[in-house]
């Protein structure tokens, strides 16, 4: 090994150790400062029971002891070992799951058990840091991960063992093309199975990592020198994981099937009957809300709060992570899909995916920061000075550019700057006279020049003062930090509505392009009618369609005004919760938006010569191959710009949501435009409305840049 490689290795080791030390400091701070949380009394009571069994040597008692048997006992046993050196205390009272946190837990027992969680949490950061140091940094500072790996919770142990299982599997995949290291390769595979079994013996939820490993293994069989032995190896791997799970869960030994069935069925019943679950009323996308914010509780405990930026970086780094470590990409996808469909939405559940999320964020950082900086530096080194003639031509062009610059400033830049200035104040309905007489510009200038102190958006003066006051960035940060639900809904709404419009529009265009379709022009005209109807009118049509008294849905389930239809509409609009309400809005949005996509796709299909399909058919191309390699690439040049337009319209959707919900029905259910109108018109808080508009512009620019980069729309038809 060269001296350069030795130096890099030493620096990497030092960096990883520093990351682990930082992770430990953050978790140690949380261990000492976090208040007692839900479930900590349950798992500390379980730890007391196991500690008592160990003290008395009652090893048989392990087969009959498992407080809260819905979860496996391994993590609880580890907590029992952690409190074993301490003096024995009376058992913590058994409380129902609906009870609040027990604030009278023995502090020494609590501290020891929390410390063990922090050790496992730090070990997870250390392992991920060895694989990717920057990913270790993100996992170290992720606030939800810190919170739930610093408490007497079941998360720290399976989070660690699941990561070990994946890393061992990665080691196996790197060696499987080398027949000379078959023993070492099989050893890594066995280690992966062992830690997967320990994961299952700690908490079932984390077994999604096993699904990710299995799918990646199946997908990579063609590159595997052991592909002839795939089934035997798979059976050994799965069987060993089950054996380790059984051995690490002594509670199952007397009656494995019955007790395992009881444990699994408990979770199915808990998600639909538990009072604490039903009262939350969280939508199916709540997991995305947790990922879009830092831990909103316990101010002062978390030194760094960048969870939202970690999630955003992960979006931009996912494809890069997929190419490097596909198993991490599968892990992240499977975990998110599972949590979207799993009815219980507790925030600690996202720890099943924070490791791959941090890995993707690290790759996103390289994609958005490291690589562009390197490219910029290379371009600067190669850049040549512009010639004197080019500078002279630029000077000559200035008079021709001035009118355009003035028009751009008056019509575009000035309104944006005015909105930004408004968002830096507490401008409201009571101070409107002062605001329109120059109060906004006055306070903005005084604030930016440090002549006045910013007022707090939470103060009474913010909504009651007759004079405009400078609030600085406090309004923007308060709106941005306080609206993760709106941000998630906005992005989810945009993706789902435009996605459904694209699928339906392109599908109909392909269907109508078939040669044996009769009255093609008539059908196209009929399908274009929703686009010809004004959006507000279309929203009213759908509202009347689902009206509980005269709508045809009500009549379909009974007579006009019948109870059957009224109950259905009531559930959709009110009692059905945000999930059903979103479904109703998506139906209307798809109906309104798909015609323009169909029109663009139909126009694209007309430009594809039939000879191309005939030549491909002669070569034996199947229908899917024709679509994938001919139709789809040639559709994109016209469809992509239309989709960008639909993204802008969907992101700024107002009429549809306001028609169905004139006032907010659910927390965060609505777009930025919807809430901007409510704060402006209904509440008279003009500065908050302006802050929402500023955030809308920024997010929309980022979204369009990402969409443009993903689709390569700026390259024209070169990708076709």
XYZ file of C-alpha atoms in Angstrom:
720
model
C 0.000 0.000 0.000
C 1.349 3.405 -0.979
C 1.968 6.179 1.505
C -0.909 8.152 -0.008
C -3.364 5.292 0.542
C -2.085 4.779 4.079
C -2.608 8.477 4.832
C -6.141 8.375 3.360
C -6.957 5.300 5.446
C -5.690 6.935 8.628
C -7.646 10.121 7.960
C -10.783 8.102 7.218
C -10.445 6.144 10.453
C -9.963 9.366 12.417
C -12.984 10.922 10.697
C -15.199 7.907 11.441
C -14.114 7.895 15.088
C -14.848 11.616 15.371
C -18.300 11.046 13.833
C -18.997 8.271 16.330
C -17.791 10.484 19.175
C -20.101 13.261 18.028
C -22.996 10.823 17.768
C -22.319 9.649 21.315
C -22.234 13.213 22.652
C -25.568 14.029 21.011
C -27.169 10.863 22.369
C -25.648 11.292 25.818
C -27.126 14.785 25.964
C -30.502 13.301 25.006
C -30.155 10.538 27.611
C -29.785 13.122 30.353
C -32.192 15.821 29.145
C -35.118 14.087 27.443
C -38.246 13.764 29.621
C -39.858 10.393 30.265
C -41.785 9.304 27.201
C -44.594 6.890 26.388
C -43.693 3.166 26.659
C -40.522 3.757 28.677
C -42.287 2.559 31.827
C -43.438 -0.594 30.003
C -39.996 -1.608 28.789
C -38.351 -0.652 32.077
C -40.865 -2.881 33.879
C -39.993 -5.697 31.447
C -36.313 -5.070 32.189
C -36.991 -5.357 35.925
C -38.687 -8.722 35.408
C -35.759 -10.098 33.413
C -33.219 -8.704 35.868
C -35.074 -10.479 38.674
C -34.990 -13.775 36.752
C -31.227 -13.450 36.277
C -30.603 -12.564 39.944
C -32.595 -15.556 41.179
C -31.227 -17.923 38.535
C -34.750 -18.718 37.352
C -33.767 -19.484 33.768
C -36.977 -21.376 33.104
C -38.869 -18.172 33.829
C -37.615 -16.755 30.513
C -40.015 -19.071 28.685
C -43.025 -17.608 30.509
C -41.981 -13.946 30.845
C -42.449 -11.278 28.196
C -44.215 -8.145 29.362
C -45.988 -6.617 26.355
C -45.749 -9.910 24.402
C -46.692 -8.207 21.144
C -42.975 -7.393 20.832
C -40.140 -9.964 20.998
C -38.071 -9.929 24.201
C -34.439 -9.525 23.058
C -34.194 -5.741 23.541
C -36.039 -6.044 26.870
C -33.578 -8.700 28.042
C -30.695 -6.380 27.132
C -32.334 -3.623 29.184
C -32.588 -6.142 32.043
C -28.859 -6.805 31.839
C -28.179 -3.055 31.914
C -29.968 -2.536 35.261
C -28.651 -5.747 36.828
C -25.746 -4.045 38.717
C -28.115 -1.544 40.378
C -29.964 -2.105 43.665
C -33.283 -3.855 43.214
C -36.333 -1.564 43.158
C -40.087 -2.293 43.504
C -41.704 -3.218 40.221
C -43.056 -0.291 38.232
C -46.894 -0.291 38.254
C -48.559 -1.827 35.222
C -50.440 0.865 33.279
C -52.678 0.608 30.182
C -51.342 1.716 26.800
C -53.552 4.813 26.948
C -51.854 6.064 30.134
C -49.495 9.016 29.948
C -45.744 8.828 30.622
C -44.863 7.764 34.161
C -42.784 10.636 35.558
C -41.829 8.722 38.719
C -39.606 6.032 37.219
C -36.440 5.211 39.195
C -33.839 7.522 37.698
C -30.886 5.175 38.070
C -32.695 2.344 36.278
C -33.902 4.734 33.596
C -30.419 6.169 33.090
C -28.723 2.768 32.711
C -31.308 1.475 30.249
C -31.149 4.676 28.215
C -27.375 4.462 28.134
C -27.539 1.009 26.565
C -29.855 2.364 23.859
C -27.415 5.205 23.213
C -24.558 2.717 22.876
C -26.416 0.742 20.223
C -27.418 3.964 18.473
C -23.803 5.132 18.394
C -22.673 1.744 17.129
C -25.142 2.054 14.249
C -23.643 5.440 13.336
C -20.140 3.972 13.537
C -20.999 1.127 11.159
C -22.687 3.396 8.637
C -19.771 5.836 8.939
C -17.344 3.066 8.007
C -19.406 2.395 4.885
C -19.881 6.094 4.083
C -18.555 8.757 6.504
C -20.935 11.465 5.311
C -23.893 9.107 5.761
C -22.675 8.534 9.313
C -22.757 12.288 9.909
C -26.368 12.557 8.756
C -27.462 9.589 10.855
C -25.584 11.003 13.850
C -27.512 14.307 13.771
C -30.953 13.009 12.704
C -33.150 14.211 15.577
C -35.786 11.458 15.510
C -33.005 8.863 15.461
C -31.320 10.552 18.419
C -34.591 10.706 20.357
C -35.588 7.078 19.971
C -32.093 5.613 20.345
C -31.601 7.508 23.601
C -34.661 6.223 25.437
C -35.860 2.949 26.891
C -37.439 2.034 23.572
C -37.082 -1.022 21.354
C -35.625 0.897 18.391
C -31.882 1.047 19.042
C -31.136 -2.698 19.094
C -32.975 -3.716 15.875
C -31.789 -0.557 14.089
C -28.214 -1.693 14.783
C -28.700 -5.383 13.972
C -30.602 -4.656 10.745
C -27.742 -2.460 9.506
C -25.240 -5.183 10.402
C -27.323 -7.707 8.437
C -27.196 -5.484 5.341
C -23.471 -4.771 5.647
C -22.718 -8.494 5.993
C -24.829 -9.171 2.910
C -22.898 -6.459 1.001
C -19.642 -8.138 2.017
C -21.033 -11.405 0.677
C -22.008 -9.818 -2.663
C -18.540 -8.327 -3.109
C -16.905 -11.725 -2.700
C -19.339 -13.988 -4.555
C -17.557 -13.431 -7.884
C -14.325 -14.743 -6.347
C -14.471 -18.569 -6.079
C -11.185 -18.664 -4.144
C -12.836 -16.985 -1.158
C -15.919 -19.176 -0.926
C -15.499 -19.874 2.810
C -15.191 -16.204 3.654
C -18.136 -15.450 1.398
C -20.364 -18.027 3.091
C -19.260 -16.740 6.501
C -20.543 -13.267 5.638
C -23.835 -14.738 4.417
C -24.213 -16.683 7.664
C -23.480 -13.521 9.648
C -26.185 -11.695 7.679
C -28.705 -14.409 8.550
C -27.700 -14.356 12.229
C -28.191 -10.620 12.568
C -31.446 -10.760 10.622
C -32.677 -13.302 13.147
C -31.577 -11.045 16.017
C -33.447 -8.181 14.329
C -36.639 -10.222 14.258
C -36.104 -11.160 17.918
C -35.936 -7.454 18.789
C -38.818 -5.927 16.799
C -40.712 -7.369 13.857
C -41.008 -4.070 12.016
C -37.303 -3.962 11.207
C -37.522 -7.229 9.255
C -38.272 -5.156 6.141
C -34.513 -5.225 5.719
C -34.745 -8.970 5.125
C -37.198 -8.352 2.281
C -34.772 -5.842 0.743
C -31.901 -8.332 0.947
C -34.025 -11.085 -0.590
C -35.173 -8.938 -3.538
C -31.649 -7.660 -4.210
C -30.355 -11.221 -4.080
C -32.958 -12.357 -6.613
C -32.242 -9.428 -8.933
C -28.496 -10.094 -8.876
C -28.631 -13.843 -9.545
C -27.405 -13.422 -13.125
C -24.152 -11.912 -11.806
C -23.722 -14.510 -9.083
C -21.194 -17.296 -9.518
C -23.320 -19.298 -7.045
C -26.533 -18.932 -9.092
C -26.791 -22.724 -9.464
C -26.805 -22.936 -5.678
C -29.133 -19.989 -5.194
C -32.081 -21.959 -3.846
C -29.985 -24.026 -1.376
C -28.188 -20.881 -0.173
C -31.497 -19.057 0.163
C -32.962 -21.900 2.207
C -29.901 -21.978 4.465
C -29.943 -18.204 4.891
C -33.658 -18.033 5.670
C -33.631 -21.151 7.835
C -30.680 -19.909 9.877
C -32.374 -16.530 10.401
C -35.521 -18.286 11.648
C -33.454 -20.524 13.932
C -31.611 -17.547 15.459
C -34.927 -15.746 15.898
C -36.375 -18.755 17.711
C -33.310 -19.220 19.925
C -33.209 -15.502 20.832
C -36.912 -15.519 21.766
C -37.295 -17.983 24.664
C -40.892 -16.883 25.166
C -41.779 -18.845 22.019
C -40.186 -22.117 23.144
C -43.168 -23.672 24.990
C -45.694 -22.960 22.209
C -44.075 -21.365 19.148
C -47.025 -21.277 16.748
C -49.656 -20.106 19.219
C -47.551 -17.388 20.833
C -46.199 -16.099 17.536
C -49.728 -16.027 16.130
C -50.942 -14.169 19.216
C -48.153 -11.607 18.885
C -48.731 -10.937 15.185
C -52.529 -10.816 15.443
C -52.224 -8.292 18.269
C -50.647 -5.762 15.895
C -53.379 -6.276 13.307
C -56.069 -5.652 15.920
C -54.207 -2.787 17.588
C -54.047 -0.740 14.385
C -57.841 -0.772 14.002
C -59.159 -0.828 17.578
C -56.686 0.993 19.825
C -58.095 4.275 21.091
C -54.759 6.083 20.926
C -54.358 5.117 17.258
C -57.855 6.171 16.252
C -57.598 9.546 18.000
C -54.548 10.663 16.022
C -56.441 10.944 12.727
C -53.173 10.982 10.804
C -53.318 10.463 7.010
C -51.579 7.611 5.249
C -48.737 9.961 4.272
C -47.903 10.859 7.897
C -44.557 9.066 7.598
C -43.579 11.676 4.998
C -44.538 14.410 7.457
C -42.180 12.935 10.059
C -39.421 12.841 7.432
C -40.112 16.459 6.454
C -39.379 17.913 9.878
C -36.985 17.659 12.758
C -38.305 16.408 16.065
C -40.787 19.178 17.034
C -40.649 18.437 20.742
C -38.002 18.998 23.449
C -36.469 22.346 22.393
C -32.854 22.697 23.419
C -32.130 18.960 23.501
C -31.093 18.648 19.850
C -28.073 20.702 18.857
C -28.677 20.369 15.100
C -32.081 20.091 13.403
C -31.653 19.360 9.681
C -33.943 16.364 9.192
C -35.825 18.070 6.356
C -32.604 18.782 4.466
C -31.497 15.175 4.967
C -34.737 14.008 3.348
C -34.385 16.481 0.478
C -30.782 15.455 -0.147
C -31.893 11.816 -0.100
C -34.288 12.514 -2.991
C -31.447 13.872 -5.118
C -29.080 11.077 -4.100
C -31.378 8.081 -4.416
C -30.482 7.148 -8.006
C -26.797 7.414 -7.205
C -27.226 5.225 -4.120
C -29.197 2.727 -6.195
C -26.275 2.358 -8.601
C -23.757 1.941 -5.782
C -25.725 -0.092 -3.237
C -29.042 -1.249 -4.649
C -29.922 -3.068 -1.445
C -30.016 0.266 0.420
C -32.350 1.664 -2.229
C -34.648 -1.345 -1.915
C -34.506 -1.029 1.867
C -35.618 2.597 1.683
C -38.426 1.971 -0.829
C -39.842 -1.075 0.952
C -39.757 0.671 4.336
C -41.559 3.777 3.040
C -44.202 1.742 1.203
C -44.775 -0.396 4.297
C -45.182 2.634 6.562
C -47.532 4.301 4.076
C -49.896 1.332 4.259
C -49.366 0.398 7.923
C -52.231 2.047 9.866
C -50.183 2.918 12.967
C -48.133 6.050 12.293
C -45.935 6.495 15.401
C -42.875 8.665 14.677
C -40.406 6.085 16.046
C -41.291 3.783 13.155
C -39.258 5.885 10.713
C -36.098 4.537 12.340
C -36.490 1.464 10.124
C -35.341 3.661 7.235
C -33.115 6.405 8.642
C -29.933 4.436 7.846
C -30.632 4.133 4.085
C -32.098 7.644 4.146
C -28.814 8.994 5.512
C -26.858 7.021 2.911
C -29.006 8.523 0.125
C -28.525 12.006 1.635
C -24.764 11.523 1.530
C -24.952 10.639 -2.156
C -27.264 13.600 -2.698
C -24.679 15.901 -1.147
C -22.076 14.602 -3.558
C -24.522 15.019 -6.421
C -25.606 18.579 -5.551
C -22.535 20.037 -3.860
C -19.313 18.082 -4.284
C -19.562 17.258 -7.993
C -20.791 20.740 -9.082
C -17.981 22.389 -7.099
C -15.416 20.127 -8.754
C -16.919 20.827 -12.171
C -16.987 24.580 -11.534
C -13.385 24.559 -10.396
C -12.365 22.658 -13.519
C -14.223 25.091 -15.753
C -12.663 28.095 -14.014
C -9.209 26.673 -14.571
C -9.908 26.164 -18.277
C -11.819 29.368 -18.818
C -10.202 31.894 -21.059
C -10.641 35.603 -20.856
C -13.198 37.054 -23.220
C -11.811 38.989 -26.102
C -12.001 42.765 -26.330
C -14.394 42.469 -29.285
C -16.936 40.438 -27.314
C -16.930 43.050 -24.548
C -17.479 45.803 -27.126
C -20.429 43.907 -28.610
C -21.938 43.480 -25.151
C -21.715 47.224 -24.534
C -23.419 47.926 -27.867
C -26.298 45.591 -26.931
C -27.107 47.415 -23.679
C -29.494 50.018 -25.219
C -31.512 47.218 -26.808
C -31.733 45.349 -23.509
C -32.837 48.290 -21.350
C -36.561 48.222 -22.332
C -36.767 44.503 -21.606
C -34.976 44.937 -18.295
C -37.380 47.735 -17.269
C -40.427 45.672 -18.252
C -39.100 42.616 -16.406
C -38.441 44.707 -13.300
C -41.864 46.361 -13.243
C -43.976 43.303 -14.053
C -42.025 40.514 -12.343
C -39.230 41.545 -10.013
C -40.945 44.423 -8.195
C -44.006 42.353 -7.091
C -41.694 39.599 -5.847
C -39.513 42.054 -3.942
C -42.624 43.714 -2.462
C -43.937 40.309 -1.329
C -40.568 39.566 0.251
C -40.569 42.935 2.044
C -44.119 42.300 3.268
C -43.079 38.901 4.637
C -40.386 40.611 6.723
C -43.022 42.604 8.649
C -46.167 41.966 10.686
C -48.423 43.656 8.095
C -52.074 42.789 8.822
C -55.613 44.080 8.367
C -55.343 46.479 11.332
C -52.160 48.108 10.028
C -53.233 48.304 6.388
C -53.368 52.128 6.375
C -49.792 52.452 7.588
C -48.666 49.676 5.256
C -49.982 51.165 2.018
C -48.588 54.573 3.019
C -45.036 53.277 3.035
C -44.933 51.448 6.338
C -43.766 48.218 4.730
C -40.747 49.793 3.033
C -40.004 51.909 6.122
C -39.898 48.977 8.534
C -38.017 46.767 6.099
C -35.328 49.417 5.694
C -35.103 50.070 9.432
C -34.875 46.378 10.142
C -32.258 45.574 7.504
C -30.115 48.472 8.756
C -30.436 47.246 12.377
C -32.252 50.361 13.536
C -35.143 48.385 15.078
C -35.445 45.012 16.785
C -37.662 42.397 15.064
C -40.939 41.562 16.781
C -41.917 37.965 17.415
C -44.629 36.390 15.222
C -46.077 34.845 18.389
C -46.675 38.118 20.190
C -50.089 39.781 20.466
C -48.633 42.851 18.805
C -48.123 40.833 15.619
C -51.869 40.638 14.923
C -53.169 43.744 16.710
C -50.788 46.630 16.056
C -52.042 49.591 14.027
C -48.491 50.231 12.820
C -46.386 47.952 10.652
C -43.451 46.422 12.557
C -40.345 44.661 11.346
C -40.273 40.908 12.106
C -37.305 39.880 9.974
C -36.931 36.279 8.946
C -38.954 35.138 11.952
C -42.165 35.081 9.923
C -40.622 33.088 7.079
C -38.925 30.599 9.377
C -42.037 30.235 11.544
C -44.218 29.532 8.501
C -41.692 27.147 6.958
C -40.878 25.261 10.151
C -44.494 25.183 11.285
C -45.965 23.732 8.106
C -44.321 20.359 7.338
C -47.797 18.876 6.839
C -48.589 21.464 4.153
C -45.236 20.931 2.415
C -45.745 17.166 2.318
C -49.357 17.481 1.167
C -48.312 19.960 -1.520
C -45.665 17.655 -2.952
C -47.808 14.538 -2.576
C -50.763 16.247 -4.207
C -48.615 17.458 -7.110
C -47.066 14.044 -7.736
C -50.304 12.065 -7.462
C -52.549 14.441 -9.411
C -50.100 15.012 -12.268
C -49.142 11.337 -12.268
C -52.757 10.220 -12.614
C -53.383 12.814 -15.321
C -50.316 11.595 -17.218
C -51.269 7.919 -16.949
C -54.875 8.479 -18.047
C -54.020 11.002 -20.761
C -51.235 8.939 -22.343
C -53.268 5.731 -22.069
C -56.231 7.278 -23.886
C -53.933 8.742 -26.544
C -52.429 5.311 -27.177
C -55.861 3.726 -27.242
C -57.248 6.245 -29.740
C -54.136 5.876 -31.903
C -54.980 2.249 -32.670
C -55.814 1.703 -36.328
C -59.101 -0.126 -35.712
C -60.679 2.612 -33.553
C -63.787 4.065 -35.186
C -65.011 7.668 -34.717
C -61.612 8.663 -33.394
C -62.197 12.406 -33.792
C -65.518 12.180 -31.950
C -63.962 10.406 -28.995
C -61.123 12.936 -28.816
C -63.633 15.783 -28.802
C -65.581 14.178 -25.960
C -62.444 13.612 -23.907
C -61.333 17.224 -24.454
C -64.543 18.656 -22.984
C -63.281 18.716 -19.330
C -60.392 20.922 -20.466
C -62.786 23.372 -22.115
C -64.743 23.835 -18.891
C -63.327 26.486 -16.499
C -61.619 24.899 -13.520
C -63.898 26.557 -10.975
C -66.975 25.334 -12.841
C -65.475 21.851 -13.026
C -64.944 21.867 -9.271
C -68.578 22.864 -8.755
C -69.690 20.048 -11.061
C -67.888 17.483 -8.943
C -69.165 19.028 -5.732
C -72.711 18.745 -7.041
C -72.011 15.205 -8.216
C -71.280 14.174 -4.642
C -74.007 16.316 -3.105
C -75.865 14.252 -0.451
C -79.308 15.493 -1.579
C -79.304 15.900 -5.370
C -76.044 14.282 -6.495
C -76.207 11.189 -8.684
C -74.048 9.271 -6.180
C -76.777 9.759 -3.573
C -79.406 8.676 -6.064
C -77.373 5.616 -7.002
C -77.462 4.466 -3.375
C -81.103 5.332 -2.790
C -83.652 7.988 -3.527
C -82.711 11.631 -3.813
C -81.681 12.788 -0.389
C -81.580 9.187 0.832
C -79.576 8.281 3.874
C -77.260 5.937 1.967
C -75.799 8.619 -0.268
C -75.744 11.193 2.527
C -73.699 8.864 4.711
C -71.200 8.219 1.936
C -70.721 11.904 1.163
C -70.486 12.748 4.834
C -67.700 10.222 5.240
C -65.883 11.477 2.172
C -66.023 15.154 3.083
C -65.879 15.047 6.876
C -65.791 11.855 8.916
C -63.864 9.842 6.324
C -60.634 11.568 7.210
C -57.942 13.027 4.964
C -57.339 9.803 3.015
C -60.824 9.640 1.502
C -60.906 13.400 1.015
C -57.663 13.253 -0.956
C -59.100 10.453 -3.082
C -62.144 12.576 -3.908
C -59.997 15.552 -4.884
C -57.751 13.357 -7.052
C -60.759 12.077 -8.985
C -61.819 15.633 -9.798
C -58.261 16.817 -10.549
C -57.622 13.892 -12.896
C -60.850 14.616 -14.782
C -59.898 18.286 -15.164
C -56.245 17.801 -16.164
C -55.925 14.662 -18.291
C -57.264 16.129 -21.619
C -54.276 18.388 -22.260
C -51.897 15.482 -21.627
C -53.927 13.328 -24.008
C -53.792 16.082 -26.626
C -49.995 16.407 -26.370
C -49.505 12.641 -26.482
C -51.835 12.336 -29.483
C -49.879 15.018 -31.330
C -46.616 13.211 -30.580
C -47.972 9.903 -31.834
C -48.908 11.465 -35.172
C -45.264 12.374 -35.784
C -44.057 8.779 -35.349
C -43.843 7.132 -38.818
C -45.555 3.771 -39.190
C -42.433 2.503 -40.952
C -40.559 2.616 -37.638
C -43.016 0.176 -36.064
C -43.025 -2.022 -39.166
C -39.239 -2.272 -39.141
C -39.189 -3.090 -35.442
C -41.916 -5.709 -35.930
C -39.842 -7.376 -38.646
C -36.987 -7.604 -36.154
C -39.308 -9.458 -33.758
C -39.847 -6.651 -31.245
C -42.677 -7.304 -28.799
C -45.342 -4.734 -27.883
C -43.578 -3.719 -24.688
C -40.275 -3.285 -26.526
C -41.997 -1.122 -29.133
C -43.436 1.105 -26.439
C -40.245 1.267 -24.362
C -37.749 1.934 -27.155
C -39.840 3.780 -29.761
C -43.151 5.167 -28.539
C -42.138 6.421 -25.105
C -38.922 8.274 -26.122
C -40.732 9.970 -29.006
C -43.656 10.968 -26.780
C -41.497 12.862 -24.329
C -40.534 15.958 -26.354
C -44.161 17.190 -26.389
C -45.460 15.536 -23.231
C -42.732 16.788 -20.878
C -43.489 20.521 -21.371
C -47.197 19.825 -20.828
C -46.420 17.909 -17.641
C -44.308 20.827 -16.415
C -47.296 23.115 -16.977
C -49.566 20.690 -15.112
C -47.037 20.552 -12.242
C -47.230 24.352 -11.927
C -51.039 24.317 -11.993
C -51.278 21.430 -9.513
C -48.774 23.008 -7.147
C -50.794 26.242 -7.185
C -54.176 24.481 -6.997
C -56.758 26.628 -5.248
C -60.258 26.396 -6.744
C -60.744 22.664 -6.335
C -59.683 22.516 -2.697
C -61.490 25.699 -1.705
C -64.760 24.628 -3.359
C -64.787 21.351 -1.428
C -63.295 22.730 1.804
C -64.012 26.463 2.323
C -62.429 26.072 5.775
C -59.607 23.680 6.768
C -60.927 20.226 7.665
C -57.686 18.473 8.578
C -54.291 19.626 9.769
C -52.135 20.611 6.797
C -54.714 19.477 4.222
C -54.350 22.075 1.477
C -51.914 23.754 -0.875
C -49.856 26.887 -0.288
C -52.254 28.888 -2.492
C -55.192 27.673 -0.396
C -53.627 28.726 2.910
C -52.283 31.963 1.451
C -55.843 32.928 0.527
C -57.191 31.964 3.955
C -54.578 34.021 5.807
C -55.087 36.968 3.449
C -58.878 36.998 3.050
C -60.248 35.273 6.142
C -57.699 36.132 8.841
C -56.265 39.413 7.543
C -52.670 38.325 8.239
C -51.134 39.719 5.067
C -47.518 39.172 6.063
C -48.068 35.454 6.685
C -49.834 35.210 3.322
C -46.837 36.939 1.712
C -44.428 34.588 3.488
C -46.368 31.599 2.131
C -46.149 33.101 -1.368
C -42.384 33.566 -1.056
C -41.965 29.971 0.103
C -44.208 28.853 -2.773
C -41.982 30.562 -5.324
C -38.804 29.084 -3.827
C -40.176 25.539 -3.565
C -41.676 25.716 -7.046
C -38.357 26.865 -8.532
C -36.548 23.976 -6.825
C -39.224 21.539 -7.979
C -39.077 22.755 -11.582
C -35.275 22.658 -11.652
C -35.381 19.091 -10.372
C -38.097 18.153 -12.869
C -36.201 19.824 -15.710
C -32.974 18.069 -14.739
C -34.697 14.713 -14.376
C -36.522 14.988 -17.693
C -33.673 16.742 -19.537
C -36.286 19.035 -21.042
C -33.713 21.738 -21.783
C -31.924 19.370 -24.165
C -34.830 19.347 -26.575
C -35.347 16.081 -28.408
C -31.779 14.811 -28.134
C -32.779 12.096 -25.663
C -35.363 10.775 -28.115
